PDB file of C-alpha atoms in Angstrom:
ATOM      1  CA  ARG A   7      12.135   7.731 -15.741  1.00 69.00           C
ATOM      2  CA  TYR A   8      11.024   4.699 -16.508  1.00 76.00           C
ATOM      3  CA  GLY A   9       7.814   5.484 -18.821  1.00 79.00           C
ATOM      4  CA  ALA A  10       5.219   6.260 -16.302  1.00 87.00           C
ATOM      5  CA  ALA A  11       2.813   9.273 -17.377  1.00 90.00           C
ATOM      6  CA  LYS A  12       2.003  10.012 -13.469  1.00 95.00           C
ATOM      7  CA  VAL A  13       2.942   8.427 -10.278  1.00 96.00           C
ATOM      8  CA  VAL A  14       0.472   9.064  -7.241  1.00 97.00           C
ATOM      9  CA  ALA A  15       2.115   8.284  -4.048  1.00 96.00           C
ATOM     10  CA  PHE A  16       0.712   7.824  -0.494  1.00 96.00           C
ATOM     11  CA  ASP A  17       1.672   8.078   2.564  1.00 91.00           C
ATOM     12  CA  ILE A  18       0.203   8.313   6.352  1.00 89.00           C
ATOM     13  CA  ASP A  19       3.404   9.557   7.905  1.00 85.00           C
ATOM     14  CA  PRO A  20       4.056  12.982   7.441  1.00 85.00           C
ATOM     15  CA  ARG A  21       8.022  12.659   7.749  1.00 83.00           C
ATOM     16  CA  ASN A  22       7.868  10.348   4.673  1.00 86.00           C
ATOM     17  CA  ASN A  23       5.660  12.829   2.649  1.00 90.00           C
ATOM     18  CA  GLU A  24       8.258  15.546   3.107  1.00 92.00           C
ATOM     19  CA  CYS A  25      10.749  13.412   2.235  1.00 91.00           C
ATOM     20  CA  LEU A  26       8.837  12.779  -1.083  1.00 94.00           C
ATOM     21  CA  ARG A  27       7.771  16.359  -1.641  1.00 96.00           C
ATOM     22  CA  ARG A  28      11.613  16.953  -1.221  1.00 96.00           C
ATOM     23  CA  ASN A  29      12.994  13.978  -3.365  1.00 95.00           C
ATOM     24  CA  PHE A  30      10.448  14.467  -6.013  1.00 95.00           C
ATOM     25  CA  LEU A  31      10.178  18.479  -6.404  1.00 97.00           C
ATOM     26  CA  GLU A  32      10.752  18.707  -9.927  1.00 95.00           C
ATOM     27  CA  GLU A  33       8.419  16.048 -10.914  1.00 95.00           C
ATOM     28  CA  ILE A  34       5.752  17.464  -8.483  1.00 97.00           C
ATOM     29  CA  LYS A  35       5.978  20.939 -10.348  1.00 97.00           C
ATOM     30  CA  ARG A  36       5.734  19.034 -13.802  1.00 95.00           C
ATOM     31  CA  GLY A  37       2.717  17.067 -12.631  1.00 94.00           C
ATOM     32  CA  ARG A  38       4.389  13.409 -12.799  1.00 95.00           C
ATOM     33  CA  VAL A  39       4.449  13.017  -9.466  1.00 96.00           C
ATOM     34  CA  VAL A  40       1.242  13.436  -6.979  1.00 98.00           C
ATOM     35  CA  VAL A  41       1.959  12.979  -3.142  1.00 97.00           C
ATOM     36  CA  ILE A  42      -1.256  12.057  -1.245  1.00 97.00           C
ATOM     37  CA  ALA A  43      -0.389  12.997   2.286  1.00 96.00           C
ATOM     38  CA  LYS A  44      -2.991  10.355   3.577  1.00 96.00           C
ATOM     39  CA  GLY A  45      -3.002   6.612   4.242  1.00 94.00           C
ATOM     40  CA  VAL A  46      -5.029   4.175   2.060  1.00 97.00           C
ATOM     41  CA  TRP A  47      -8.078   2.560   3.050  1.00 96.00           C
ATOM     42  CA  SER A  48     -11.616   1.251   2.108  1.00 97.00           C
ATOM     43  CA  ASP A  49     -13.043   4.953   2.790  1.00 97.00           C
ATOM     44  CA  GLU A  50     -12.167   8.377   4.116  1.00 97.00           C
ATOM     45  CA  ARG A  51     -12.036   8.724   7.710  1.00 96.00           C
ATOM     46  CA  GLU A  52      -9.042   8.994  10.815  1.00 96.00           C
ATOM     47  CA  VAL A  53      -7.331   5.526  11.678  1.00 92.00           C
ATOM     48  CA  GLU A  54      -5.185   4.977  14.540  1.00 88.00           C
ATOM     49  CA  VAL A  55      -1.706   4.040  13.803  1.00 85.00           C
ATOM     50  CA  LYS A  56       1.448   3.614  15.543  1.00 80.00           C
ATOM     51  CA  LEU A  57       4.833   5.770  14.844  1.00 81.00           C
ATOM     52  CA  TYR A  58       8.215   4.734  15.353  1.00 76.00           C
ATOM     53  CA  ARG A  59      11.081   7.086  15.782  1.00 70.00           C
ATOM     54  CA  ASN A  60      14.148   4.623  15.918  1.00 59.00           C
ATOM     55  CA  SER A  61      13.746   1.058  14.676  1.00 50.00           C
ATOM     56  CA  ASN A  62      13.924  -0.677  11.648  1.00 50.00           C
ATOM     57  CA  LEU A  63      10.581   0.143  10.968  1.00 51.00           C
ATOM     58  CA  ASN A  64      10.931   4.078  11.219  1.00 52.00           C
ATOM     59  CA  THR A  65       7.068   4.264   9.767  1.00 61.00           C
ATOM     60  CA  ALA A  66       3.549   4.213  10.938  1.00 62.00           C
ATOM     61  CA  MET A  67       1.804   1.010  10.780  1.00 59.00           C
ATOM     62  CA  MET A  68      -1.661  -0.643  12.126  1.00 58.00           C
ATOM     63  CA  PRO A  69      -2.090  -1.156  15.753  1.00 55.00           C
ATOM     64  CA  ASP A  70      -2.873  -4.817  15.364  1.00 57.00           C
ATOM     65  CA  ARG A  71       0.463  -5.576  13.474  1.00 55.00           C
ATOM     66  CA  PRO A  72       3.607  -5.844  16.629  1.00 57.00           C
ATOM     67  CA  GLU A  73       7.047  -5.481  15.695  1.00 58.00           C
ATOM     68  CA  THR A  74       9.773  -4.301  18.014  1.00 58.00           C
ATOM     69  CA  THR A  75       9.837  -3.553  21.634  1.00 63.00           C
ATOM     70  CA  GLU A  76       9.822   0.488  20.896  1.00 67.00           C
ATOM     71  CA  GLN A  77       7.025   1.951  22.337  1.00 75.00           C
ATOM     72  CA  PRO A  78       5.540   3.848  19.579  1.00 78.00           C
ATOM     73  CA  ARG A  79       3.490   7.263  19.427  1.00 81.00           C
ATOM     74  CA  VAL A  80       0.179   6.421  18.676  1.00 85.00           C
ATOM     75  CA  ALA A  81      -1.616   8.859  16.354  1.00 87.00           C
ATOM     76  CA  ARG A  82      -5.059   9.345  14.775  1.00 92.00           C
ATOM     77  CA  LEU A  83      -3.941  10.245  11.040  1.00 92.00           C
ATOM     78  CA  PRO A  84      -6.290  10.576   7.394  1.00 95.00           C
ATOM     79  CA  VAL A  85      -6.544   7.991   5.135  1.00 96.00           C
ATOM     80  CA  THR A  86      -8.661   7.800   1.829  1.00 98.00           C
ATOM     81  CA  SER A  87      -9.589   5.237  -0.966  1.00 98.00           C
ATOM     82  CA  ILE A  88      -8.002   4.954  -3.971  1.00 98.00           C
ATOM     83  CA  ASP A  89     -10.917   4.843  -6.063  1.00 98.00           C
ATOM     84  CA  ARG A  90     -11.696   8.407  -4.379  1.00 98.00           C
ATOM     85  CA  VAL A  91      -7.837   9.845  -5.206  1.00 98.00           C
ATOM     86  CA  VAL A  92      -8.475   8.675  -8.808  1.00 98.00           C
ATOM     87  CA  GLU A  93     -11.570  10.023  -9.652  1.00 98.00           C
ATOM     88  CA  GLU A  94     -10.505  13.465  -7.835  1.00 98.00           C
ATOM     89  CA  LEU A  95      -7.381  13.166 -10.066  1.00 97.00           C
ATOM     90  CA  GLY A  96      -9.623  12.465 -13.154  1.00 97.00           C
ATOM     91  CA  LEU A  97      -6.813   9.842 -13.916  1.00 97.00           C
ATOM     92  CA  GLU A  98      -7.440   8.328 -17.627  1.00 94.00           C
ATOM     93  CA  ARG A  99      -6.359   4.707 -16.558  1.00 95.00           C
ATOM     94  CA  VAL A 100      -4.436   2.697 -13.732  1.00 97.00           C
ATOM     95  CA  ASP A 101      -1.677   0.392 -15.037  1.00 96.00           C
ATOM     96  CA  PHE A 102      -0.028  -0.624 -11.723  1.00 97.00           C
ATOM     97  CA  LEU A 103      -0.809  -0.582  -8.142  1.00 98.00           C
ATOM     98  CA  LYS A 104       2.039  -1.163  -5.804  1.00 97.00           C
ATOM     99  CA  MET A 105       1.324  -1.444  -1.796  1.00 96.00           C
ATOM    100  CA  ASP A 106       2.985  -1.956   1.289  1.00 92.00           C
ATOM    101  CA  VAL A 107       0.938  -0.338   3.769  1.00 90.00           C
ATOM    102  CA  GLU A 108       1.936  -2.055   7.357  1.00 85.00           C
ATOM    103  CA  GLY A 109      -1.272  -4.423   7.695  1.00 88.00           C
ATOM    104  CA  ALA A 110      -3.943  -1.812   5.965  1.00 93.00           C
ATOM    105  CA  GLU A 111      -3.783  -4.083   2.449  1.00 96.00           C
ATOM    106  CA  VAL A 112      -7.117  -5.624   2.492  1.00 97.00           C
ATOM    107  CA  GLU A 113      -8.904  -2.637   3.451  1.00 96.00           C
ATOM    108  CA  ALA A 114      -7.102  -0.471   0.790  1.00 97.00           C
ATOM    109  CA  LEU A 115      -7.619  -3.004  -1.753  1.00 98.00           C
ATOM    110  CA  ARG A 116     -11.520  -2.810  -0.695  1.00 98.00           C
ATOM    111  CA  GLY A 117     -11.194   0.944  -1.364  1.00 98.00           C
ATOM    112  CA  ALA A 118      -9.812   0.137  -4.978  1.00 98.00           C
ATOM    113  CA  ARG A 119     -12.618  -1.778  -6.344  1.00 98.00           C
ATOM    114  CA  LYS A 120     -13.651   0.429  -9.084  1.00 98.00           C
ATOM    115  CA  THR A 121      -9.672   0.714 -10.141  1.00 98.00           C
ATOM    116  CA  LEU A 122      -9.592  -2.797 -10.237  1.00 98.00           C
ATOM    117  CA  GLN A 123     -12.681  -3.511 -12.017  1.00 98.00           C
ATOM    118  CA  ARG A 124     -12.172  -0.842 -14.467  1.00 98.00           C
ATOM    119  CA  TRP A 125      -8.474  -1.143 -15.229  1.00 98.00           C
ATOM    120  CA  ARG A 126      -7.451  -4.525 -13.956  1.00 98.00           C
ATOM    121  CA  PRO A 127      -4.015  -3.025 -12.927  1.00 98.00           C
ATOM    122  CA  ARG A 128      -1.026  -5.188 -12.222  1.00 98.00           C
ATOM    123  CA  LEU A 129      -0.625  -5.566  -8.685  1.00 98.00           C
ATOM    124  CA  SER A 130       2.584  -5.804  -6.121  1.00 98.00           C
ATOM    125  CA  VAL A 131       1.188  -6.093  -3.167  1.00 98.00           C
ATOM    126  CA  ALA A 132       3.063  -6.834   0.433  1.00 95.00           C
ATOM    127  CA  THR A 133       1.958  -9.888   2.372  1.00 94.00           C
ATOM    128  CA  GLU A 134       4.713  -9.758   5.102  1.00 87.00           C
ATOM    129  CA  ASN A 135       2.638  -7.478   7.267  1.00 84.00           C
ATOM    130  CA  LEU A 136      -0.196 -10.216   8.969  1.00 86.00           C
ATOM    131  CA  ALA A 137       0.007 -13.952   9.454  1.00 86.00           C
ATOM    132  CA  ASP A 138      -3.062 -14.564   7.292  1.00 92.00           C
ATOM    133  CA  ASP A 139      -2.058 -11.627   4.346  1.00 93.00           C
ATOM    134  CA  ILE A 140      -0.792 -14.381   1.784  1.00 94.00           C
ATOM    135  CA  ASP A 141      -4.423 -15.632   1.838  1.00 95.00           C
ATOM    136  CA  ARG A 142      -6.773 -13.012   2.569  1.00 96.00           C
ATOM    137  CA  ILE A 143      -4.939 -10.259  -0.094  1.00 98.00           C
ATOM    138  CA  PRO A 144      -5.624 -12.723  -3.097  1.00 98.00           C
ATOM    139  CA  GLY A 145      -8.898 -13.457  -1.925  1.00 98.00           C
ATOM    140  CA  THR A 146     -10.231  -9.951  -1.661  1.00 98.00           C
ATOM    141  CA  VAL A 147      -9.247  -9.076  -4.831  1.00 98.00           C
ATOM    142  CA  LYS A 148     -10.585 -12.387  -6.390  1.00 98.00           C
ATOM    143  CA  GLY A 149     -13.858 -11.378  -4.698  1.00 98.00           C
ATOM    144  CA  ILE A 150     -13.825  -8.056  -6.781  1.00 98.00           C
ATOM    145  CA  VAL A 151     -12.344  -9.556 -10.072  1.00 98.00           C
ATOM    146  CA  PRO A 152     -12.537 -13.248 -10.030  1.00 98.00           C
ATOM    147  CA  GLU A 153      -9.742 -13.450 -13.261  1.00 98.00           C
ATOM    148  CA  TYR A 154      -6.943 -12.088 -11.374  1.00 98.00           C
ATOM    149  CA  ARG A 155      -4.226 -14.761 -11.141  1.00 98.00           C
ATOM    150  CA  PHE A 156      -1.214 -14.542  -8.353  1.00 98.00           C
ATOM    151  CA  ARG A 157       2.045 -15.363  -7.696  1.00 97.00           C
ATOM    152  CA  PRO A 158       4.356 -15.274  -4.900  1.00 96.00           C
ATOM    153  CA  GLY A 159       7.139 -12.964  -4.735  1.00 96.00           C
ATOM    154  CA  PRO A 160      10.439 -13.553  -3.015  1.00 94.00           C
ATOM    155  CA  CYS A 161      10.258 -15.224   0.524  1.00 93.00           C
ATOM    156  CA  ARG A 162      11.358 -14.970   3.775  1.00 88.00           C
ATOM    157  CA  ARG A 163      11.832 -17.392   6.898  1.00 88.00           C
ATOM    158  CA  VAL A 164       9.731 -16.261   9.324  1.00 81.00           C
ATOM    159  CA  ARG A 165      10.746 -18.973  11.946  1.00 82.00           C
ATOM    160  CA  ARG A 166      11.969 -22.449  12.033  1.00 88.00           C
ATOM    161  CA  PHE A 167      10.029 -24.359   9.570  1.00 87.00           C
ATOM    162  CA  MET A 168       8.029 -21.289   8.197  1.00 84.00           C
ATOM    163  CA  ILE A 169       8.592 -19.395   5.010  1.00 88.00           C
ATOM    164  CA  ARG A 170       6.436 -16.849   3.574  1.00 88.00           C
ATOM    165  CA  PRO A 171       6.343 -14.641   0.786  1.00 93.00           C
ATOM    166  CA  GLU A 172       6.733 -11.179   1.239  1.00 93.00           C
ATOM    167  CA  VAL A 173       4.776  -9.927  -1.710  1.00 97.00           C
ATOM    168  CA  VAL A 174       1.963 -11.266  -4.285  1.00 98.00           C
ATOM    169  CA  TYR A 175       1.986 -10.139  -7.377  1.00 98.00           C
ATOM    170  CA  GLY A 176      -1.086  -9.871  -9.453  1.00 98.00           C
ATOM    171  CA  TRP A 177      -2.544  -9.544 -13.116  1.00 98.00           C
ATOM    172  CA  VAL A 178      -5.091 -10.446 -15.638  1.00 98.00           C
ATOM    173  CA  GLU A 179      -4.666 -11.882 -18.626  1.00 94.00           C
TER     174      GLU A 179
END
């Protein structure tokens, strides 16, 4: 609707993929939306994830991210790299990467090395998942493309006297 020629949506949770397919049926038919039924990682493999059915998360997340008292179902699900999908789809350019992958952001960014180096897309990456995300995410990207600049997005109170950004925005001038 806002001018993107193509949107590639990755999701490791089969329930979310079904929703994406239903909600974007026409866009998928026209080739403007591509749904990748895998999570993002640094390479192609299966990873262990926690699947929640009845929580504020209603999602899949990495095993080392604690969040609720609900006992999730643990499953091994497929992941792939952004670089691999960019190559497989023959994308001519990548302008923007939005990422909230529940604790797998650093691995996913490592799997986007060529994409970051070649196109230097604008970034919006969740930093709320692991305690050190606000340092590791920009550090990972700058280790790939040192010219990236970052600024924090909206913040939330984590606990008394601790406020942390929920997202970080990155760009190259």
